[in-house]
Amino acid sequence: MITAERLKSFSEIDGVSGCEEQIRDYIISDIYDYADEIKIDVMGNVLCYKKGKKRAPNKIMYAAHMDEVGFYINSVSDDGLLYFDTIGILTSVILGKYVLVGKDKIRGVIGSKPIHLLKDDDRSSYPELNTLYIDIGAKNKDEAIRHLGSYAVFDSEFANIGSCITGKAFDDRVGCMLLCEMIKQDLEYDSYFAFTVGEETGARGASAASNRIKPDICVVVEGTTAQDVAGSSGADVVCKVGEGATVPFMDGGTYYDISLYNKITNIARNNNIKFQTKTVVAGGTDAQIIQRQNGGIRVIAVSMPCRYIHSGQTVADISDAIQMKKLLDLIDNNLDIL
Amino acid sequence: MLKTLEKYVLCQGVSGNENAISNLIKDDITPFVDEIYNDKLGNLIAVIKSKDKNNNKKLMFSAHMDVNGLVVTFIEDNGYLRVSNLGGVDLYSVIYSVCSFSNGTKGIIVTNEESYKDLKARHLYIDIGAKNKKEAEEAVSVGDIAFIDSYFTVLKNDRVCARGLDNRAGCFALSEAIKSVKNNIYDLYFVFSVQEELGLRGAKAAAGAILPDFGIAVDVTDTGDMQDDNKMEIKLGNGAAIKILDRSCICSPIINKNLKRICDEESIKYQYEVLECGGTDTAAMQLSGSGAMVSAISVPTRFVHTGVEEIDLSDLSECIKLITKICNTTLE
């Protein structure tokens, strides 16, 4: 079932790039009784095989990444402040936010130099990373030093707002959720599934996963940026929350397989699936690495529109995920013509 | 020679959509090779095995088939099309030019004056003459490719110019060489690659599958004999360019030593290329598997990525001669 509750469960688990253990364990426990084969490779990717009713004419791999954007503590000051590096996050969206540091989930606030001490040209919307820190209320370095090297995640709240939902890590826990749903149902064709690590640091798990499985076709299931917000119009919108599954023909990292794009959008049209494409060539997915592995792999992406995508509170519409699932089921049913 | 070169140049084939040029090249070279196929990304791969049973080495050639172009990303209410670039389009060279879509629709690429100072793809519009969005949607869709029209023009002194000589000149040179291959020492893999303009994407996949020992890219390079201040030794008419390095790759001195030897032995005119910008399939082959020894042969070209890319046919001939001779010599 594709529900807001399910996405909440997936999104609330910690899994910053490089520390995906907890989300990996959650996924494995979710699909354990349903997958025919589950392997963890040396990178930490979870690779699964599920038998379908029929032998597949094309070897297909569905891929979603387990990691989320986050922070790493890279130094601790004498007064107990935690300085950090970001993974996939702009400094403009984090001031004043709550974060949770490490497995113990120590709460902290992201602070910076007080505004009345900033020079005029410092008062930009993109504060310098080295002026920001996490304040966990420690009195001195001794109280805070054990957090050196820890990850930190946004301490976000999952909530229903209007017809939308908000929370962290929809990119790409929505993909993880959809892949788990597919593994737990009866599939038409034998299929492979890859839950990858390190996408937010440059699709690092994807090459190992796709070289291990060596698919002919890969469907990347992702979250993508929606700019249907104030100040954007027309071509700048990219895609819209609530307007269905997003199937891009191209993004900043990949020119998707044209025949897959045409066939899959036709299937969507003929089956009344709500879908859209991206109006700006931007962003990237695991597909940019997967496409060139093993002599070439035909790739396509099916994505959920997400406003404020790499922030602590993404806004999306669960109905888009439902359309994505319907489309993925149709891809499974129609594998013989892809 | 000129007629075939013109066919190569005018054939449609923007990055990601290389079917037409792939078929043209396939028809041209199939009788001369042992095996020919397209891989999953559309790379055209032709193989000529070595007759030497003791050989176990592979020499891969790579010439990219794709040219850069524009893709439709959005249709405005007033019927204008918004676009993004596929590859390094010289945006200033496409404004007020004519473009075509594969269904025959024609368009003109326009912009507004304020954007001139810092022209970006999002400042371009294509006018297909449609009065509104509905009319435009009947002719084109989001995702359609706009091919910028090319005109093949013959100039004095055996020089020709056209949009698309990067890299149809390279493809043509490779095809012509294939037709003369005899007694090759190594197994030869001739790859006409896809999506090079998007970042060597086709060649990375192909080289990753072939895992060559040696790699030679066939592409174009800039020259230093134009009006501007470009400090390069390369001049039109001074022969085939042997690549020392570009932004993506430092070529193997051992391969280049052998290329020089071949040129000296066979009286082939050559010059050395040091390119301060740009990347080619050379890098994709060099980094494949556990690495390959690579270099590149380039056709000197003025005004790369504009509508009037200019080459000297004598340089093209020298390139063809050099590629042919490489096929039956050792590179170690």
XYZ file of C-alpha atoms in Angstrom:
670
model
C 0.000 0.000 0.000
C 1.311 3.415 -0.884
C 0.297 5.632 1.999
C 1.595 8.710 3.765
C 2.102 6.551 6.869
C 4.393 4.179 4.988
C 6.457 7.019 3.560
C 6.664 8.487 7.075
C 8.204 5.257 8.380
C 10.787 5.119 5.610
C 11.661 8.804 5.817
C 12.144 8.983 9.564
C 15.044 6.511 9.614
C 18.565 7.940 9.617
C 20.734 7.234 6.593
C 23.108 9.979 5.521
C 25.393 9.024 2.610
C 28.120 6.807 4.048
C 26.052 5.696 7.061
C 23.153 3.851 5.517
C 23.075 0.902 7.989
C 19.815 1.767 9.706
C 17.755 2.282 6.557
C 19.396 -0.779 5.040
C 18.309 -2.904 8.013
C 14.790 -1.506 7.799
C 14.487 -2.297 4.106
C 15.839 -5.821 4.519
C 13.418 -6.573 7.347
C 10.573 -5.204 5.211
C 11.261 -7.447 2.208
C 12.909 -10.428 3.901
C 10.000 -12.841 3.460
C 9.222 -11.745 -0.064
C 12.454 -11.477 -2.063
C 13.894 -14.659 -3.529
C 17.471 -13.440 -3.093
C 18.932 -10.637 -1.027
C 22.628 -9.719 -1.152
C 24.575 -6.866 0.373
C 27.576 -5.952 -1.770
C 30.874 -4.463 -0.624
C 29.610 -0.904 -1.027
C 26.586 -1.613 1.151
C 24.049 -1.705 -1.678
C 21.134 -4.114 -1.160
C 20.653 -6.215 -4.296
C 17.490 -8.294 -4.619
C 16.001 -10.764 -7.029
C 12.297 -11.538 -7.225
C 10.879 -14.237 -9.433
C 7.906 -13.277 -11.532
C 5.238 -15.319 -13.261
C 7.270 -15.288 -16.464
C 10.919 -15.264 -17.437
C 11.914 -11.785 -18.466
C 12.844 -11.105 -22.121
C 14.912 -8.169 -20.853
C 16.866 -8.144 -17.605
C 15.326 -5.285 -15.655
C 16.667 -3.579 -12.537
C 14.677 -1.078 -10.500
C 16.931 1.258 -8.511
C 16.381 3.646 -5.613
C 18.944 5.178 -3.295
C 18.831 4.650 0.448
C 20.946 7.626 1.449
C 19.588 11.064 2.354
C 21.200 14.494 2.460
C 22.743 15.433 5.779
C 25.744 16.692 7.718
C 29.050 15.406 9.062
C 30.770 16.907 12.088
C 34.282 17.812 10.976
C 35.573 19.742 13.979
C 34.686 20.733 17.525
C 35.539 24.160 18.869
C 36.890 24.908 22.332
C 33.472 26.152 23.384
C 31.782 22.897 22.408
C 30.294 23.951 19.067
C 30.142 21.331 16.308
C 31.331 22.538 12.907
C 30.188 20.522 9.918
C 30.239 19.707 6.232
C 27.033 19.288 4.295
C 26.133 16.531 1.886
C 23.765 17.828 -0.766
C 22.447 20.739 1.296
C 22.669 24.465 0.588
C 23.527 26.668 3.546
C 20.560 28.905 2.734
C 18.037 26.380 4.072
C 19.553 25.368 7.409
C 19.923 28.353 9.736
C 18.040 27.875 12.963
C 17.041 24.310 12.108
C 16.952 21.474 14.600
C 19.236 18.548 13.838
C 19.876 15.187 15.496
C 23.527 14.202 15.856
C 24.620 10.570 15.541
C 22.991 7.318 16.552
C 22.193 8.713 19.989
C 20.188 11.436 18.283
C 21.581 14.291 20.317
C 19.524 17.368 19.557
C 21.168 20.548 18.396
C 20.394 23.822 16.670
C 22.253 25.193 13.671
C 23.522 28.598 14.578
C 25.801 31.238 13.149
C 27.228 34.654 13.831
C 24.446 36.927 15.099
C 22.966 39.108 12.373
C 23.881 42.413 14.013
C 27.542 41.415 13.868
C 27.518 40.644 10.145
C 29.009 43.081 7.652
C 26.643 44.194 4.891
C 28.117 41.923 2.251
C 27.970 38.957 4.623
C 24.241 39.265 4.879
C 23.604 37.142 1.804
C 21.220 34.231 1.636
C 24.106 31.784 1.378
C 26.090 31.992 4.608
C 29.643 30.689 4.484
C 29.749 27.085 5.669
C 32.598 27.731 8.084
C 30.535 30.335 9.965
C 27.825 27.801 10.781
C 27.856 25.286 13.607
C 25.591 22.948 15.548
C 24.958 24.029 19.122
C 24.138 21.040 21.330
C 24.328 23.094 24.506
C 27.744 21.713 25.449
C 29.756 23.841 27.846
C 33.156 23.029 26.372
C 35.072 20.835 23.955
C 35.235 17.870 26.340
C 31.471 17.575 26.430
C 31.191 17.625 22.639
C 34.317 15.945 21.263
C 32.730 12.486 21.064
C 30.586 13.745 18.191
C 33.576 14.382 15.944
C 33.006 12.393 12.733
C 29.336 11.751 13.485
C 26.638 12.315 10.944
C 23.663 14.549 11.641
C 20.209 14.625 10.081
C 17.448 17.207 10.036
C 15.166 16.825 13.028
C 12.098 17.164 10.880
C 8.497 16.475 11.573
C 6.394 14.431 9.207
C 2.994 16.093 8.821
C -0.060 16.299 6.614
C -0.519 19.830 5.382
C -3.584 20.468 3.272
C -3.535 17.911 0.492
C 0.239 17.544 0.791
C 2.686 15.886 3.126
C 5.902 17.299 4.511
C 8.957 15.663 6.020
C 12.587 14.852 5.335
C 14.243 12.423 2.937
C 11.361 11.920 0.519
C 14.302 11.910 -1.867
C 14.677 8.995 -2.087
C 12.748 7.075 0.571
C 9.764 7.292 -1.771
C 11.814 5.222 -4.215
C 12.756 2.752 -1.472
C 9.116 2.454 -0.438
C 7.972 1.821 -4.014
C 10.630 -0.801 -4.634
C 9.695 -2.616 -1.394
C 6.047 -2.610 -2.462
C 6.980 -4.207 -5.789
C 9.066 -6.877 -4.096
C 6.152 -7.743 -1.796
C 3.670 -8.323 -4.604
C 3.391 -10.885 -7.391
C 5.349 -9.629 -10.368
C 4.682 -10.450 -13.988
C 8.383 -10.855 -14.849
C 11.564 -11.848 -13.006
C 13.061 -8.599 -11.747
C 16.083 -7.208 -9.923
C 16.078 -4.423 -7.382
C 18.993 -2.285 -6.193
C 18.827 -0.127 -3.089
C 21.954 1.958 -3.566
C 24.274 3.905 -1.274
C 25.980 7.210 -1.778
C 23.828 8.701 -4.528
C 23.968 12.143 -2.960
C 27.757 12.064 -3.117
C 27.821 11.321 -6.851
C 26.006 8.045 -7.500
C 28.736 6.085 -5.753
C 26.914 2.839 -5.083
C 25.259 2.658 -8.478
C 28.247 1.490 -10.518
C 28.903 -1.455 -8.193
C 25.216 -2.388 -8.131
C 24.734 -2.253 -11.890
C 27.984 -4.068 -12.632
C 26.949 -6.830 -10.264
C 23.459 -7.240 -11.723
C 24.293 -6.257 -15.331
C 20.740 -5.350 -16.404
C 19.576 -4.508 -19.917
C 17.104 -1.935 -18.629
C 17.174 0.130 -15.446
C 14.269 2.121 -14.016
C 15.503 4.663 -11.483
C 12.783 5.572 -8.974
C 13.581 8.941 -7.433
C 12.487 12.234 -5.992
C 12.940 15.283 -8.182
C 12.773 19.021 -7.670
C 9.434 20.781 -8.181
C 9.586 24.538 -8.526
C 5.843 25.222 -8.665
C 6.274 27.951 -6.044
C 6.010 31.738 -5.831
C 8.410 33.440 -8.197
C 8.479 30.568 -10.691
C 6.384 30.282 -13.769
C 6.203 28.580 -17.095
C 9.366 26.863 -18.151
C 11.120 27.433 -14.805
C 8.665 25.246 -12.869
C 10.437 21.949 -13.764
C 7.464 19.860 -12.567
C 4.456 20.255 -10.262
C 3.434 18.619 -7.004
C 0.130 16.816 -7.473
C 0.446 16.541 -11.245
C 1.571 12.917 -11.204
C 4.625 10.794 -11.842
C 7.505 12.723 -13.423
C 9.242 10.944 -16.300
C 12.111 13.103 -17.576
C 13.586 12.720 -21.073
C 16.775 14.361 -19.886
C 18.373 15.815 -16.788
C 21.743 17.300 -15.960
C 23.387 13.889 -15.807
C 21.572 11.680 -18.282
C 19.974 11.718 -21.685
C 17.441 8.958 -21.059
C 16.798 6.139 -23.527
C 14.474 7.683 -26.097
C 12.636 4.453 -26.917
C 11.964 3.748 -23.234
C 10.782 7.328 -22.747
C 8.394 7.110 -25.702
C 7.064 3.648 -24.851
C 6.578 4.361 -21.163
C 4.900 7.742 -21.679
C 2.601 6.083 -24.236
C 1.733 3.354 -21.753
C 0.971 6.037 -19.173
C -1.214 7.948 -21.625
C -3.140 4.837 -22.693
C -3.819 3.821 -19.100
C -4.842 7.228 -17.741
C -1.815 7.535 -15.486
C -1.247 11.111 -14.364
C 2.283 11.963 -15.492
C 4.437 14.898 -16.502
C 7.955 15.569 -17.700
C 10.637 17.999 -16.529
C 10.705 21.384 -18.235
C 14.243 22.212 -17.155
C 17.335 20.109 -17.783
C 18.635 19.968 -14.218
C 19.506 17.565 -11.445
C 20.885 14.063 -11.730
C 20.180 10.508 -10.625
C 21.960 7.187 -10.297
C 21.156 6.773 -14.011
C 24.084 8.975 -15.022
C 26.473 6.317 -13.744
C 24.317 3.274 -14.506
C 23.875 4.197 -18.170
C 27.524 3.653 -19.030
C 28.188 0.428 -17.121
C 28.646 -2.985 -18.645
C 28.697 -1.839 -22.259
C 25.662 0.384 -21.823
C 22.361 0.092 -19.977
C 19.070 1.575 -21.196
C 17.810 3.873 -18.465
C 14.628 5.733 -17.576
C 13.510 7.544 -14.427
C 10.135 7.709 -12.678
C 10.189 10.451 -10.049
C 8.071 12.157 -7.410
C 7.877 15.965 -7.585
C 9.272 17.433 -4.335
C 9.285 21.090 -3.341
C 12.288 22.192 -1.258
C 13.868 18.859 -2.098
C 17.174 18.939 -0.218
C 15.863 20.798 2.805
C 14.568 19.504 6.091
C 10.919 19.841 5.155
C 10.142 18.698 1.652
C 6.567 19.130 0.454
C 4.996 16.515 -1.812
C 1.719 14.785 -2.631
C 1.258 11.093 -1.878
C -1.076 10.827 -4.861
C 1.998 11.326 -7.088
C 3.608 8.274 -5.460
C 0.404 6.314 -6.127
C 0.580 7.256 -9.814
C 4.260 6.248 -9.843
C 3.350 2.816 -8.441
C 0.667 2.324 -11.088
C 3.201 3.230 -13.769
C 5.830 0.883 -12.333
C 3.284 -1.954 -12.330
C 2.542 -1.228 -15.985
C 6.267 -1.274 -16.761
C 6.439 -4.709 -15.136
C 3.407 -5.932 -17.099
C 4.770 -4.604 -20.377
C 8.409 -5.616 -20.065
C 8.095 -7.720 -23.217
C 7.525 -4.657 -25.395
C 10.162 -2.448 -23.833
C 35.113 12.145 -51.587
C 33.303 15.460 -51.351
C 29.854 13.991 -52.023
C 30.189 11.361 -49.284
C 31.603 13.895 -46.824
C 28.634 16.146 -47.529
C 26.216 13.261 -46.863
C 27.952 12.555 -43.552
C 27.786 16.217 -42.526
C 24.159 16.871 -43.449
C 22.772 13.665 -41.912
C 20.678 14.251 -38.790
C 22.128 13.007 -35.510
C 22.035 15.115 -32.367
C 23.319 13.629 -29.080
C 21.004 10.838 -27.933
C 19.322 10.578 -31.328
C 22.013 9.128 -33.581
C 19.982 6.512 -35.510
C 20.139 8.194 -38.900
C 23.897 8.808 -38.950
C 24.517 5.337 -37.506
C 22.567 3.773 -40.371
C 24.399 5.880 -42.945
C 27.799 4.828 -41.630
C 26.700 1.203 -41.263
C 25.647 1.068 -44.926
C 28.955 2.668 -45.911
C 31.347 0.305 -44.104
C 29.576 -3.052 -43.623
C 31.192 -4.716 -46.663
C 34.652 -4.007 -45.247
C 34.376 -5.412 -41.714
C 33.993 -8.833 -40.044
C 31.268 -7.795 -37.629
C 29.106 -4.738 -37.118
C 26.464 -3.972 -34.476
C 24.931 -1.255 -32.333
C 25.259 -1.579 -28.584
C 22.505 -0.658 -26.109
C 23.275 3.036 -26.177
C 23.403 3.131 -29.963
C 27.206 3.178 -30.375
C 28.024 1.703 -33.797
C 30.797 -0.851 -33.374
C 32.627 -2.479 -36.289
C 35.235 -5.185 -35.761
C 38.096 -6.399 -37.939
C 39.896 -9.268 -36.249
C 43.612 -9.797 -36.592
C 44.771 -12.591 -38.900
C 47.667 -13.162 -36.504
C 46.597 -16.032 -34.238
C 49.180 -15.056 -31.633
C 47.714 -11.596 -31.179
C 45.640 -10.919 -28.112
C 45.577 -7.131 -28.092
C 42.794 -4.739 -28.992
C 43.059 -1.366 -30.665
C 39.939 0.762 -30.368
C 39.210 3.778 -32.526
C 36.512 6.190 -31.418
C 34.871 8.885 -33.519
C 31.716 10.489 -32.151
C 28.686 10.547 -34.444
C 26.671 13.078 -32.506
C 26.532 16.800 -33.135
C 25.228 19.259 -30.600
C 21.732 20.709 -30.837
C 18.707 21.896 -28.898
C 15.867 20.054 -27.171
C 12.384 21.485 -26.561
C 11.663 21.781 -22.834
C 8.497 23.859 -22.713
C 5.855 25.389 -24.963
C 4.761 28.923 -24.070
C 1.148 30.070 -24.306
C 2.059 32.257 -27.276
C 3.361 29.281 -29.270
C 7.077 29.924 -28.742
C 9.252 26.964 -27.744
C 11.737 27.038 -24.885
C 14.855 24.897 -25.179
C 17.884 23.467 -23.476
C 21.200 22.680 -25.139
C 22.408 19.170 -25.913
C 26.169 19.525 -25.735
C 28.298 22.635 -26.118
C 26.188 24.667 -28.515
C 27.762 28.021 -29.333
C 24.585 29.945 -28.492
C 25.690 33.125 -30.241
C 26.112 31.164 -33.470
C 22.574 29.767 -33.439
C 20.524 32.883 -32.854
C 18.674 34.010 -35.964
C 19.380 30.633 -37.568
C 16.927 28.153 -39.039
C 16.336 24.792 -37.385
C 14.399 21.657 -38.315
C 12.480 18.981 -36.453
C 12.422 15.378 -37.634
C 8.790 15.668 -38.731
C 9.716 18.457 -41.147
C 8.590 21.405 -39.017
C 10.910 24.372 -39.424
C 11.719 27.019 -36.842
C 13.897 30.045 -36.227
C 15.954 30.476 -33.075
C 15.541 33.924 -31.572
C 16.200 35.842 -28.379
C 15.698 39.278 -26.900
C 18.373 41.990 -26.881
C 18.880 42.188 -23.117
C 20.165 38.628 -23.133
C 23.043 39.268 -25.559
C 25.610 40.107 -22.900
C 25.339 36.758 -21.178
C 23.399 34.470 -23.466
C 22.100 31.262 -21.904
C 19.928 28.485 -23.353
C 17.009 29.655 -21.253
C 17.084 32.988 -23.123
C 16.420 31.294 -26.474
C 13.032 30.827 -28.104
C 12.121 28.885 -31.226
C 9.435 30.463 -33.389
C 7.764 27.875 -35.632
C 5.187 30.387 -36.771
C 2.509 29.006 -34.468
C -0.050 31.535 -33.224
C -0.596 29.867 -29.870
C 0.307 26.887 -27.688
C -2.372 24.604 -29.171
C -1.113 25.178 -32.707
C 2.478 24.617 -31.599
C 1.586 21.364 -29.837
C 0.156 20.001 -33.076
C 3.591 20.300 -34.663
C 6.109 19.633 -31.866
C 6.273 18.078 -28.401
C 8.382 18.652 -25.333
C 11.450 16.452 -25.768
C 11.674 16.919 -29.545
C 15.113 17.682 -30.972
C 15.795 20.833 -32.994
C 18.575 20.265 -35.539
C 20.267 23.470 -36.474
C 20.281 23.600 -40.277
C 23.649 23.029 -41.887
C 24.928 24.237 -45.269
C 27.893 22.582 -46.945
C 29.968 25.230 -48.707
C 33.096 24.819 -50.826
C 35.741 27.529 -50.465
C 39.037 28.102 -52.273
C 42.138 25.929 -51.800
C 40.212 22.734 -51.119
C 38.616 24.128 -48.012
C 35.040 23.388 -47.069
C 32.841 24.644 -44.278
C 29.640 23.415 -42.624
C 28.037 23.002 -39.218
C 28.719 19.442 -38.173
C 32.282 18.938 -39.412
C 32.791 18.368 -35.684
C 32.777 15.396 -35.819
C 31.399 14.132 -39.123
C 34.832 14.896 -40.590
C 36.283 12.504 -38.025
C 33.642 9.842 -38.757
C 34.292 10.188 -42.480
C 38.058 9.859 -41.965
C 37.565 6.713 -39.901
C 35.151 5.187 -42.436
C 37.506 5.846 -45.341
C 40.409 4.291 -43.449
C 38.320 1.191 -42.658
C 37.870 0.621 -46.384
C 41.664 0.262 -46.831
C 42.513 -1.890 -43.809
C 44.658 -4.913 -44.647
C 46.880 -7.143 -42.495
C 46.030 -5.543 -39.190
C 48.215 -6.625 -36.295
C 45.698 -6.060 -33.489
C 41.977 -6.807 -33.264
C 40.453 -3.545 -34.431
C 37.318 -2.075 -32.855
C 35.979 0.923 -34.744
C 33.498 2.697 -32.488
C 31.299 5.471 -33.863
C 30.230 6.765 -30.497
C 27.072 8.443 -29.208
C 26.568 11.322 -26.771
C 30.182 12.514 -26.797
C 28.971 16.100 -26.701
C 27.215 15.334 -23.405
C 30.423 14.151 -21.757
C 31.925 11.185 -23.649
C 29.003 9.055 -22.499
C 28.859 6.555 -25.352
C 32.615 6.012 -25.466
C 32.757 5.339 -21.736
C 30.229 2.553 -22.107
C 31.835 1.127 -25.257
C 35.386 1.238 -23.910
C 34.154 -0.340 -20.690
C 32.882 -3.304 -22.687
C 35.734 -3.604 -25.205
C 38.537 -2.943 -22.663
C 41.100 -1.958 -25.302
C 44.865 -2.061 -24.890
C 45.260 0.915 -27.201
C 42.830 3.675 -28.062
C 42.895 6.290 -30.807
C 40.189 8.921 -30.957
C 39.414 10.612 -34.249
C 37.966 14.051 -33.711
C 38.513 17.682 -34.674
C 40.691 20.270 -33.018
C 40.959 24.030 -32.919
C 43.460 26.076 -34.935
C 45.652 29.064 -34.177
C 45.393 30.681 -37.597
C 42.217 32.701 -37.161
C 41.700 36.404 -36.489
C 41.534 36.007 -32.757
C 44.245 35.615 -30.216
C 44.182 31.839 -29.927
C 47.769 30.765 -29.368
C 47.955 27.381 -31.028
C 50.470 25.936 -33.454
C 47.827 24.133 -35.467
C 47.188 25.592 -38.928
C 44.887 24.523 -41.740
C 46.916 22.775 -44.424
C 49.725 21.667 -42.127
C 48.502 18.090 -41.945
C 46.937 15.611 -39.538
C 47.077 16.746 -35.899
C 48.569 14.317 -33.388
C 47.249 15.079 -29.936
C 49.705 15.694 -27.099
C 46.995 16.631 -24.634
C 43.646 18.261 -24.110
C 41.625 19.147 -21.014
C 40.523 15.549 -20.497
C 43.604 13.523 -21.248
C 47.378 13.438 -21.611
C 48.160 11.131 -24.499
C 50.692 8.320 -24.353
C 54.151 9.443 -25.466
C 54.838 5.890 -26.639
C 51.858 5.930 -28.986
C 52.798 9.395 -30.221
C 56.379 8.274 -30.880
C 54.962 5.533 -33.100
C 52.586 7.937 -34.832
C 55.517 10.226 -35.640
C 57.481 7.243 -36.933
C 54.608 6.253 -39.236
C 54.295 9.798 -40.567
C 58.026 10.026 -41.248
C 58.133 6.592 -42.926
C 55.058 7.211 -45.076
C 55.633 10.915 -45.768
C 52.402 11.928 -44.040
C 52.136 15.610 -43.169
C 51.510 16.058 -39.448
C 51.454 18.683 -36.717
C 51.154 18.499 -32.931
C 48.063 19.456 -31.000
C 47.994 20.943 -27.517
C 44.420 21.891 -26.693
C 43.840 24.006 -23.610
C 40.158 23.244 -23.438
C 37.782 20.530 -24.466
C 37.615 16.782 -24.007
C 37.367 13.883 -26.402
C 36.670 10.178 -26.414
C 40.438 9.725 -25.856
C 39.923 10.142 -22.108
C 37.077 7.619 -22.020
C 39.339 4.958 -23.533
C 42.316 5.847 -21.359
C 40.402 5.309 -18.129
C 38.529 2.177 -19.169
C 39.105 -1.020 -17.253
C 42.656 -0.964 -15.930
C 43.643 1.717 -18.412
C 44.740 1.933 -22.030
C 47.520 3.691 -23.951
C 45.819 6.350 -25.973
C 46.215 9.207 -28.378
C 44.109 11.031 -30.922
C 44.244 12.126 -34.523
C 42.433 15.369 -35.090
C 41.230 17.189 -38.180
C 42.230 20.849 -37.769
C 39.036 22.910 -37.807
C 38.417 26.623 -37.562
C 35.361 28.066 -35.782
C 34.408 24.847 -33.977
C 30.746 24.629 -32.892
C 29.625 27.413 -35.220
C 27.697 27.225 -38.479
C 30.877 27.634 -40.516
C 33.318 25.066 -39.193
C 36.129 25.052 -41.772
C 38.578 22.294 -42.703
C 41.226 21.748 -45.348
C 40.589 18.603 -47.399
C 44.328 17.912 -47.621
C 44.460 17.660 -43.802
C 41.521 15.250 -43.971
C 43.398 13.089 -46.498
C 46.490 12.994 -44.300
C 44.313 11.892 -41.368
C 42.852 9.063 -43.442
C 46.335 7.954 -44.536
C 47.610 8.003 -40.971
C 44.677 6.032 -39.549
C 45.045 3.419 -42.303
C 48.766 2.989 -41.627
C 48.205 2.735 -37.848
C 46.101 -0.339 -38.467
C 49.014 -2.364 -39.788
C 51.808 -1.273 -37.509
C 52.852 -1.884 -33.946
C 52.108 0.726 -31.292
C 54.479 -0.535 -28.625
